[in-house]
């Protein structure tokens, strides 16, 4: 950790530098738990899982039709076979298939050992006990081999995968009932500010509703996080310090909003300085310059700005990757695209900027993006209307209408 009085802690970092500082400072929290498969969606695998069975377990039919042995049949000409019985999905044919016989079979049903082919029912003429096959009936078709998808002992899902619906289906198909996943990350968050009024109360003059805790609880909705909302803390240094120190003993991570800047009532950085360690507290992004990252005891701390759009942007750009790393998820990045910008944009040089945008795609696949309208770190309507960020490099000063820009959709990761 960096000495909080050092130039390193006080430097204005680029977003990439800030992310690198976080990456090298933190490790995933230890510990895992067993969960049933039904509760495993989105959790991080704590151990790789191997197939206890072949998938599919048996050789089975890919079609509804008739199973037969192509040996000793001249398939160039039409031929007939006697019907020996039926193989249903879940109820295999019990007898022995003799020469000159076939079996009625349904998709997923076990193919009798003696058969090597299944013909689609539409291609035969079925009388009661005699099945007429056409000339040039192919051999060896419409059969799924046992273990064709996965062999017993193969790797099914590798640790530390974040489990998708497809993974859950795969594990269920192998009969895996419960699995070890990384334990929940314990996260507490609270707002700071004397002006904040909880929802449900009338606003007094000069007060505003506390929206940040609502945005944060949405941003923290993740099956790997166990989050606790600690409410609103007034702009009182002692109360804030007590809350931070107490919470740091229980949680893996504390996230606060407000009070992280340099105003008279901004105590977050000072408290982190005296009770913990500041790694950095200024990042060259807009919105969101004041942002403290550090540690109190063994608890990681993110002091986000107060402005509501800055809270969302800094959470997504800085806190979210850190939380993913802490809960052991594989590293991933937001998907970025190049789009034609239909709004002229201006910006001051110096900070990387995240503007709220509306991304569209034409029928032929080209991407267009427009500003979502009035922008400001206090204007939540701009982010509510948007579906992406327009990401402008620190040195960029303007974008003309029709110029290309980098766009980051809100919810896509690779
Ligand atoms: P601060 O960083 O505490 O100076 O706050 C910056 C701005 O964000 C001020 O206009 C605050 O009123 C506003 N703000 C701070 N916290 C919240 C919150 N929880 N919900 C909505 N606005 C907030
Ligand atoms: Mg404040």
Short mmCIF file of C-alpha atoms and ligand atoms in Angstrom, two decimals:
data_model
loop_
_atom_site.label_atom_id
_atom_site.label_comp_id
_atom_site.label_asym_id
_atom_site.label_seq_id
_atom_site.Cartn_x
_atom_site.Cartn_y
_atom_site.Cartn_z
CA UNK A 1 0.00 0.00 0.00
CA UNK A 2 1.13 3.49 -0.74
CA UNK A 3 2.02 5.99 1.99
CA UNK A 4 -0.99 8.31 1.94
CA UNK A 5 1.11 11.48 2.23
CA UNK A 6 3.34 10.46 -0.62
CA UNK A 7 3.13 12.05 -4.05
CA UNK A 8 1.95 8.63 -5.31
CA UNK A 9 -1.23 8.85 -3.23
CA UNK A 10 -1.88 12.46 -4.20
CA UNK A 11 -1.18 12.14 -7.92
CA UNK A 12 -4.00 12.60 -10.43
CA UNK A 13 -4.05 9.15 -12.03
CA UNK A 14 -5.28 8.17 -15.44
CA UNK A 15 -8.08 5.63 -15.36
CA UNK A 16 -5.69 2.92 -16.57
CA UNK A 17 -3.18 3.78 -13.81
CA UNK A 18 -5.93 3.70 -11.19
CA UNK A 19 -7.15 0.31 -12.42
CA UNK A 20 -3.59 -1.02 -12.39
CA UNK A 21 -3.08 0.21 -8.81
CA UNK A 22 -6.24 -1.63 -7.77
CA UNK A 23 -5.31 -4.77 -9.70
CA UNK A 24 -1.96 -5.02 -8.05
CA UNK A 25 -3.23 -4.15 -4.56
CA UNK A 26 -6.04 -6.70 -4.21
CA UNK A 27 -6.45 -10.47 -4.23
CA UNK A 28 -9.60 -12.53 -4.26
CA UNK A 29 -11.06 -13.15 -0.81
CA UNK A 30 -10.46 -16.69 0.47
CA UNK A 31 -13.26 -19.15 1.16
CA UNK A 32 -15.88 -21.11 -0.68
CA UNK A 33 -19.28 -22.63 -0.02
CA UNK A 34 -21.42 -25.42 -1.44
CA UNK A 35 -24.58 -24.37 -3.26
CA UNK A 36 -27.20 -26.37 -5.08
CA UNK A 37 -27.17 -25.97 -8.83
CA UNK A 38 -30.43 -24.01 -8.70
CA UNK A 39 -28.67 -21.32 -6.70
CA UNK A 40 -25.45 -21.31 -8.70
CA UNK A 41 -26.32 -19.00 -11.61
CA UNK A 42 -23.79 -16.17 -11.82
CA UNK A 43 -21.64 -17.54 -8.98
CA UNK A 44 -17.89 -18.09 -9.40
CA UNK A 45 -16.74 -21.71 -9.46
CA UNK A 46 -14.28 -22.44 -6.66
CA UNK A 47 -13.13 -25.76 -8.16
CA UNK A 48 -13.09 -27.15 -11.67
CA UNK A 49 -15.82 -29.68 -12.33
CA UNK A 50 -15.22 -32.92 -14.28
CA UNK A 51 -17.81 -35.12 -15.97
CA UNK A 52 -18.82 -38.14 -13.85
CA UNK A 53 -20.62 -39.69 -16.86
CA UNK A 54 -20.53 -39.69 -20.64
CA UNK A 55 -22.76 -37.16 -22.36
CA UNK A 56 -24.91 -38.43 -23.85
CA UNK A 57 -24.77 -41.46 -21.55
CA UNK A 58 -26.09 -43.84 -24.25
CA UNK A 59 -26.03 -44.20 -28.01
CA UNK A 60 -29.41 -42.73 -28.97
CA UNK A 61 -31.58 -41.70 -31.88
CA UNK A 62 -31.45 -38.16 -33.27
CA UNK A 63 -34.82 -38.59 -35.05
CA UNK A 64 -38.14 -40.31 -34.75
CA UNK A 65 -37.91 -43.27 -37.15
CA UNK A 66 -36.70 -46.84 -37.43
CA UNK A 67 -33.41 -48.33 -36.23
CA UNK A 68 -31.88 -51.11 -38.30
CA UNK A 69 -28.60 -52.86 -39.07
CA UNK A 70 -27.20 -52.00 -42.48
CA UNK A 71 -25.09 -55.19 -42.53
CA UNK A 72 -26.17 -57.77 -45.10
CA UNK A 73 -28.67 -55.39 -46.76
CA UNK A 74 -28.42 -54.29 -50.35
CA UNK A 75 -29.50 -50.71 -49.85
CA UNK A 76 -29.33 -49.77 -53.54
CA UNK A 77 -32.80 -51.29 -53.92
CA UNK A 78 -35.92 -50.89 -51.78
CA UNK A 79 -36.07 -53.46 -48.95
CA UNK A 80 -38.43 -54.46 -46.19
CA UNK A 81 -37.80 -55.31 -42.54
CA UNK A 82 -40.09 -56.78 -39.92
CA UNK A 83 -40.92 -54.65 -36.88
CA UNK A 84 -39.43 -56.21 -33.72
CA UNK A 85 -40.66 -53.67 -31.19
CA UNK A 86 -40.24 -50.10 -30.00
CA UNK A 87 -37.48 -48.16 -28.27
CA UNK A 88 -39.00 -45.19 -26.40
CA UNK A 89 -37.05 -42.31 -24.86
CA UNK A 90 -36.49 -43.59 -21.33
CA UNK A 91 -37.82 -47.10 -22.13
CA UNK A 92 -35.30 -48.94 -24.33
CA UNK A 93 -36.20 -51.89 -26.58
CA UNK A 94 -35.52 -54.97 -24.48
CA UNK A 95 -35.15 -57.70 -27.11
CA UNK A 96 -32.44 -58.69 -29.56
CA UNK A 97 -32.68 -57.30 -33.06
CA UNK A 98 -32.52 -60.23 -35.50
CA UNK A 99 -31.48 -60.15 -39.17
CA UNK A 100 -34.39 -58.85 -41.26
CA UNK A 101 -35.81 -56.79 -38.39
CA UNK A 102 -35.96 -53.14 -37.40
CA UNK A 103 -37.19 -51.26 -34.33
CA UNK A 104 -39.55 -48.30 -34.09
CA UNK A 105 -37.50 -45.60 -32.32
CA UNK A 106 -38.07 -42.08 -30.99
CA UNK A 107 -35.68 -39.15 -30.55
CA UNK A 108 -33.46 -39.71 -27.52
CA UNK A 109 -34.27 -43.42 -27.25
CA UNK A 110 -31.42 -45.91 -26.89
CA UNK A 111 -30.44 -47.47 -30.23
CA UNK A 112 -30.43 -51.29 -29.93
CA UNK A 113 -26.91 -52.67 -29.86
CA UNK A 114 -27.27 -54.52 -33.15
CA UNK A 115 -28.51 -51.43 -35.07
CA UNK A 116 -26.12 -49.00 -36.76
CA UNK A 117 -28.59 -46.70 -38.54
CA UNK A 118 -31.81 -44.76 -37.99
CA UNK A 119 -34.03 -43.71 -40.86
CA UNK A 120 -36.50 -40.83 -40.47
CA UNK A 121 -40.08 -42.03 -40.20
CA UNK A 122 -41.11 -39.78 -43.14
CA UNK A 123 -38.85 -41.79 -45.45
CA UNK A 124 -40.40 -45.24 -44.92
CA UNK A 125 -43.75 -46.78 -45.57
CA UNK A 126 -44.98 -48.45 -42.41
CA UNK A 127 -47.57 -51.22 -42.56
CA UNK A 128 -48.52 -52.82 -39.29
CA UNK A 129 -45.50 -55.11 -38.90
CA UNK A 130 -43.61 -54.52 -42.13
CA UNK A 131 -41.53 -51.44 -42.81
CA UNK A 132 -40.64 -50.61 -46.42
CA UNK A 133 -37.35 -48.77 -46.87
CA UNK A 134 -36.59 -46.79 -50.04
CA UNK A 135 -33.72 -47.40 -52.46
CA UNK A 136 -30.45 -45.76 -51.41
CA UNK A 137 -31.36 -45.67 -47.72
CA UNK A 138 -28.22 -44.26 -46.06
CA UNK A 139 -26.39 -46.24 -43.38
CA UNK A 140 -24.90 -44.97 -40.15
CA UNK A 141 -27.12 -41.89 -39.86
CA UNK A 142 -29.18 -40.17 -37.15
CA UNK A 143 -27.37 -41.78 -34.25
CA UNK A 144 -25.74 -39.79 -31.46
CA UNK A 145 -22.74 -41.61 -30.03
CA UNK A 146 -22.38 -42.07 -26.28
CA UNK A 147 -19.86 -39.49 -25.02
CA UNK A 148 -20.12 -37.56 -28.30
CA UNK A 149 -20.56 -34.27 -26.40
CA UNK A 150 -18.41 -34.95 -23.31
CA UNK A 151 -16.47 -38.00 -22.20
CA UNK A 152 -16.48 -39.21 -18.62
CA UNK A 153 -13.59 -37.46 -16.85
CA UNK A 154 -13.53 -34.49 -19.24
CA UNK A 155 -13.43 -30.97 -17.85
CA UNK A 156 -16.99 -29.60 -17.75
CA UNK A 157 -16.41 -26.13 -16.29
CA UNK A 158 -13.06 -24.67 -15.31
CA UNK A 159 -12.52 -22.72 -12.09
CA UNK A 160 -12.95 -19.71 -11.78
CA UNK A 161 -15.75 -19.50 -14.33
CA UNK A 162 -18.77 -17.31 -13.67
CA UNK A 163 -21.60 -19.75 -14.22
CA UNK A 164 -23.99 -19.03 -17.08
CA UNK A 165 -27.35 -20.62 -17.84
CA UNK A 166 -25.53 -22.84 -20.36
CA UNK A 167 -23.08 -23.99 -17.65
CA UNK A 168 -25.91 -24.76 -15.26
CA UNK A 169 -27.60 -26.83 -17.98
CA UNK A 170 -24.36 -28.68 -18.75
CA UNK A 171 -23.72 -29.48 -15.07
CA UNK A 172 -27.32 -30.63 -14.62
CA UNK A 173 -27.03 -32.90 -17.67
CA UNK A 174 -24.11 -34.60 -15.93
CA UNK A 175 -26.21 -35.07 -12.78
CA UNK A 176 -24.19 -32.63 -10.70
CA UNK A 177 -26.37 -31.50 -7.88
CA UNK A 178 -24.26 -29.15 -5.80
CA UNK A 179 -20.99 -27.37 -6.44
CA UNK A 180 -18.35 -25.33 -4.64
CA UNK A 181 -18.46 -21.63 -5.43
CA UNK A 182 -16.51 -18.70 -4.06
CA UNK A 183 -18.09 -17.28 -0.94
CA UNK A 184 -20.09 -14.06 -1.09
CA UNK A 185 -18.24 -10.78 -0.94
CA UNK A 186 -19.56 -8.85 2.06
CA UNK A 187 -20.18 -5.28 0.96
CA UNK A 188 -21.56 -2.36 2.98
CA UNK A 189 -22.49 0.97 1.47
CA UNK A 190 -23.80 4.27 2.74
CA UNK A 191 -24.36 7.84 1.64
CA UNK A 192 -22.94 10.89 3.36
CA UNK A 193 -24.42 14.36 3.41
CA UNK A 194 -26.55 16.60 5.63
CA UNK A 195 -28.79 17.43 2.68
CA UNK A 196 -29.94 13.86 2.12
CA UNK A 197 -33.51 12.89 2.84
CA UNK A 198 -34.69 9.28 2.84
CA UNK A 199 -37.49 8.38 0.43
CA UNK A 200 -40.93 8.59 2.01
CA UNK A 201 -40.27 11.87 3.84
CA UNK A 202 -41.27 15.34 2.64
CA UNK A 203 -38.37 17.45 1.40
CA UNK A 204 -37.43 20.38 3.63
CA UNK A 205 -35.93 23.50 2.03
CA UNK A 206 -32.42 22.88 0.74
CA UNK A 207 -32.67 19.10 1.03
CA UNK A 208 -32.60 16.49 -1.71
CA UNK A 209 -33.58 12.87 -1.85
CA UNK A 210 -30.78 10.34 -1.46
CA UNK A 211 -30.63 8.66 -4.84
CA UNK A 212 -27.12 7.23 -4.62
CA UNK A 213 -28.03 4.36 -2.33
CA UNK A 214 -30.71 3.33 -4.81
CA UNK A 215 -28.35 3.46 -7.78
CA UNK A 216 -25.76 1.57 -5.76
CA UNK A 217 -28.10 -1.16 -4.66
CA UNK A 218 -28.96 -1.67 -8.35
CA UNK A 219 -25.31 -1.70 -9.36
CA UNK A 220 -24.52 -4.16 -6.59
CA UNK A 221 -27.26 -6.62 -7.53
CA UNK A 222 -25.04 -9.61 -8.19
CA UNK A 223 -25.35 -13.14 -6.82
CA UNK A 224 -21.73 -12.98 -5.59
CA UNK A 225 -22.33 -9.97 -3.37
CA UNK A 226 -23.96 -9.92 0.01
CA UNK A 227 -24.75 -6.22 0.39
CA UNK A 228 -25.90 -4.19 3.34
CA UNK A 229 -27.27 -0.65 3.07
CA UNK A 230 -26.06 1.30 6.11
CA UNK A 231 -28.20 4.36 5.34
CA UNK A 232 -27.24 8.01 5.44
CA UNK A 233 -24.40 9.38 7.57
CA UNK A 234 -24.40 13.13 8.30
CA UNK A 235 -21.45 15.40 7.48
CA UNK A 236 -19.93 14.88 10.91
CA UNK A 237 -16.35 13.71 11.00
CA UNK A 238 -16.63 11.72 14.22
CA UNK A 239 -19.86 9.95 13.25
CA UNK A 240 -18.43 9.15 9.83
CA UNK A 241 -15.19 7.85 11.31
CA UNK A 242 -17.05 5.64 13.81
CA UNK A 243 -19.21 4.20 11.06
CA UNK A 244 -16.23 3.48 8.80
CA UNK A 245 -14.13 1.89 11.52
CA UNK A 246 -17.02 -0.24 12.82
CA UNK A 247 -18.07 -1.40 9.35
CA UNK A 248 -14.48 -2.20 8.39
CA UNK A 249 -14.45 -4.94 11.04
CA UNK A 250 -17.40 -6.78 9.47
CA UNK A 251 -17.25 -6.27 5.73
CA UNK A 252 -14.80 -7.05 2.94
CA UNK A 253 -15.63 -3.80 1.17
CA UNK A 254 -17.15 -0.45 2.11
CA UNK A 255 -18.46 1.91 -0.55
CA UNK A 256 -19.48 5.43 0.34
CA UNK A 257 -20.79 8.30 -1.74
CA UNK A 258 -20.21 12.00 -1.16
CA UNK A 259 -17.74 13.86 0.99
CA UNK A 260 -14.76 12.63 -1.02
CA UNK A 261 -13.80 16.00 -2.44
CA UNK A 262 -11.95 18.92 -0.88
CA UNK A 263 -14.84 20.97 0.52
CA UNK A 264 -15.13 21.96 4.21
CA UNK A 265 -17.58 19.10 4.82
CA UNK A 266 -15.62 16.49 2.88
CA UNK A 267 -14.05 14.20 5.46
CA UNK A 268 -13.68 10.90 3.66
CA UNK A 269 -10.09 11.26 2.52
CA UNK A 270 -8.91 12.64 5.89
CA UNK A 271 -10.53 9.76 7.78
CA UNK A 272 -9.03 7.22 5.41
CA UNK A 273 -5.68 8.92 5.97
CA UNK A 274 -5.89 8.68 9.74
CA UNK A 275 -7.72 5.34 10.18
CA UNK A 276 -6.45 3.44 7.17
CA UNK A 277 -4.37 3.86 4.07
CA UNK A 278 -5.11 5.91 0.96
CA UNK A 279 -3.88 4.33 -2.26
CA UNK A 280 -5.19 7.13 -4.45
CA UNK A 281 -8.00 9.64 -4.33
CA UNK A 282 -8.00 11.49 -7.64
CA UNK A 283 -8.61 9.98 -11.06
CA UNK A 284 -8.58 11.93 -14.32
CA UNK A 285 -12.05 10.94 -15.49
CA UNK A 286 -15.20 12.91 -15.99
CA UNK A 287 -17.54 12.53 -14.29
CA UNK A 288 -15.83 11.44 -11.12
CA UNK A 289 -12.51 13.05 -10.30
CA UNK A 290 -12.60 12.72 -6.49
CA UNK A 291 -12.53 9.01 -5.78
CA UNK A 292 -10.70 7.54 -2.84
CA UNK A 293 -9.39 3.98 -2.89
CA UNK A 294 -7.69 2.46 0.10
CA UNK A 295 -7.98 0.13 3.02
CA UNK A 296 -9.17 0.27 6.62
CA UNK A 297 -7.78 -2.74 8.48
CA UNK A 298 -8.46 -5.63 6.14
CA UNK A 299 -11.46 -3.93 4.52
CA UNK A 300 -11.21 -2.36 1.07
CA UNK A 301 -12.64 1.11 0.78
CA UNK A 302 -14.05 3.04 -2.18
CA UNK A 303 -15.09 6.61 -1.48
CA UNK A 304 -17.13 7.65 -4.52
CA UNK A 305 -18.08 11.20 -5.41
CA UNK A 306 -21.48 12.53 -4.34
CA UNK A 307 -22.80 13.53 -7.73
CA UNK A 308 -25.22 10.82 -8.81
CA UNK A 309 -24.03 10.25 -12.40
CA UNK A 310 -20.42 10.20 -11.19
CA UNK A 311 -21.39 7.50 -8.69
CA UNK A 312 -22.69 5.26 -11.44
CA UNK A 313 -19.79 5.93 -13.83
CA UNK A 314 -17.04 5.49 -11.24
CA UNK A 315 -18.71 2.37 -9.91
CA UNK A 316 -18.86 0.82 -13.36
CA UNK A 317 -15.39 1.89 -14.44
CA UNK A 318 -13.44 1.42 -11.22
CA UNK A 319 -15.31 -0.35 -8.44
CA UNK A 320 -16.97 -3.10 -10.51
CA UNK A 321 -13.67 -4.55 -11.86
CA UNK A 322 -12.25 -4.46 -8.34
CA UNK A 323 -15.25 -6.31 -6.90
CA UNK A 324 -15.01 -8.91 -9.66
CA UNK A 325 -11.35 -9.46 -8.81
CA UNK A 326 -12.13 -9.66 -5.08
CA UNK A 327 -14.72 -12.37 -5.58
CA UNK A 328 -12.35 -14.31 -7.80
CA UNK A 329 -14.16 -13.80 -11.12
CA UNK A 330 -12.08 -14.03 -14.28
CA UNK A 331 -11.00 -10.63 -15.55
CA UNK A 332 -13.26 -9.22 -18.24
CA UNK A 333 -13.60 -5.89 -19.96
CA UNK A 334 -16.61 -3.95 -21.13
CA UNK A 335 -17.18 -4.50 -24.84
CA UNK A 336 -16.25 -1.43 -26.88
CA UNK A 337 -17.40 -0.58 -30.40
CA UNK A 338 -16.66 2.10 -32.92
CA UNK A 339 -19.74 4.11 -33.90
CA UNK A 340 -20.51 7.14 -36.03
CA UNK A 341 -21.44 10.02 -33.79
CA UNK A 342 -24.53 11.94 -34.86
CA UNK A 343 -24.01 14.72 -32.30
CA UNK A 344 -21.18 17.27 -32.36
CA UNK A 345 -19.30 17.05 -29.05
CA UNK A 346 -16.93 19.40 -27.27
CA UNK A 347 -14.72 18.71 -24.28
CA UNK A 348 -11.84 20.20 -22.34
CA UNK A 349 -8.54 18.32 -22.69
CA UNK A 350 -7.10 16.47 -19.68
CA UNK A 351 -9.61 13.94 -18.42
CA UNK A 352 -11.02 10.82 -20.02
CA UNK A 353 -14.71 11.52 -20.43
CA UNK A 354 -17.71 9.23 -20.26
CA UNK A 355 -20.69 10.86 -21.94
CA UNK A 356 -24.09 9.25 -21.84
CA UNK A 357 -25.12 8.09 -25.30
CA UNK A 358 -27.84 6.31 -27.19
CA UNK A 359 -26.44 3.58 -29.44
CA UNK A 360 -28.40 2.24 -32.40
CA UNK A 361 -27.62 -0.29 -35.10
CA UNK A 362 -28.89 -0.11 -38.66
CA UNK A 363 -30.39 -3.11 -40.44
CA UNK A 364 -27.10 -3.55 -42.26
CA UNK A 365 -25.16 -3.59 -39.00
CA UNK A 366 -23.57 -0.11 -38.73
CA UNK A 367 -23.47 1.52 -35.31
CA UNK A 368 -24.59 5.11 -34.70
CA UNK A 369 -24.47 6.96 -31.41
CA UNK A 370 -25.99 10.23 -30.24
CA UNK A 371 -25.51 12.13 -27.01
CA UNK A 372 -28.40 11.28 -24.68
CA UNK A 373 -29.02 15.01 -24.25
CA UNK A 374 -28.11 17.49 -21.53
CA UNK A 375 -25.15 16.09 -19.62
CA UNK A 376 -23.93 16.81 -16.13
CA UNK A 377 -22.68 14.76 -13.21
CA UNK A 378 -25.83 15.80 -11.32
CA UNK A 379 -28.25 15.02 -14.19
CA UNK A 380 -29.50 11.49 -13.70
CA UNK A 381 -31.94 11.89 -16.60
CA UNK A 382 -28.98 11.79 -19.00
CA UNK A 383 -27.93 8.33 -17.83
CA UNK A 384 -31.48 7.09 -17.50
CA UNK A 385 -32.09 7.90 -21.20
CA UNK A 386 -28.78 6.33 -22.27
CA UNK A 387 -27.79 2.79 -23.17
CA UNK A 388 -24.03 3.37 -23.51
CA UNK A 389 -21.09 5.61 -22.76
CA UNK A 390 -19.34 7.59 -25.45
CA UNK A 391 -15.73 7.29 -24.30
CA UNK A 392 -13.57 10.28 -25.17
CA UNK A 393 -9.78 10.12 -24.70
CA UNK A 394 -8.12 12.66 -22.35
CA UNK A 395 -6.55 14.61 -25.24
CA UNK A 396 -9.75 14.77 -27.33
CA UNK A 397 -11.31 18.25 -27.54
CA UNK A 398 -14.11 17.81 -30.06
CA UNK A 399 -15.98 15.37 -32.23
CA UNK A 400 -17.68 16.59 -35.38
CA UNK A 401 -21.05 15.25 -36.50
CA UNK A 402 -20.31 12.13 -38.53
CA UNK A 403 -16.96 11.53 -36.78
CA UNK A 404 -16.22 8.15 -35.20
CA UNK A 405 -16.14 7.54 -31.47
CA UNK A 406 -15.58 4.66 -29.07
CA UNK A 407 -18.76 3.45 -27.44
CA UNK A 408 -19.22 1.21 -24.43
CA UNK A 409 -22.66 -0.42 -24.13
CA UNK A 410 -23.79 -0.50 -20.51
CA UNK A 411 -24.13 -4.23 -20.09
CA UNK A 412 -21.83 -6.17 -22.43
CA UNK A 413 -18.57 -7.78 -21.34
CA UNK A 414 -16.00 -9.95 -23.07
P1 LIG B 1 -20.24 15.96 -2.28
O1 LIG B 1 -19.29 15.09 -3.00
O2 LIG B 1 -20.64 15.41 -0.95
O3 LIG B 1 -19.76 17.37 -2.22
O4 LIG B 1 -21.57 15.97 -3.15
C1 LIG B 1 -21.56 16.44 -4.48
C2 LIG B 1 -22.98 16.64 -4.96
O5 LIG B 1 -23.66 15.40 -4.98
C3 LIG B 1 -23.80 17.56 -4.12
O6 LIG B 1 -24.63 18.33 -4.96
C4 LIG B 1 -24.62 16.61 -3.28
O7 LIG B 1 -25.83 17.19 -2.81
C5 LIG B 1 -24.87 15.49 -4.23
N1 LIG B 1 -25.09 14.24 -3.51
C6 LIG B 1 -24.27 13.75 -2.58
N2 LIG B 1 -24.77 12.59 -2.11
C7 LIG B 1 -25.90 12.36 -2.77
C8 LIG B 1 -26.87 11.31 -2.73
N3 LIG B 1 -26.73 10.28 -1.89
N4 LIG B 1 -27.92 11.36 -3.56
C9 LIG B 1 -28.04 12.40 -4.41
N5 LIG B 1 -27.17 13.42 -4.50
C10 LIG B 1 -26.12 13.41 -3.69
MG1 LIG B 2 -21.52 16.19 0.69
#
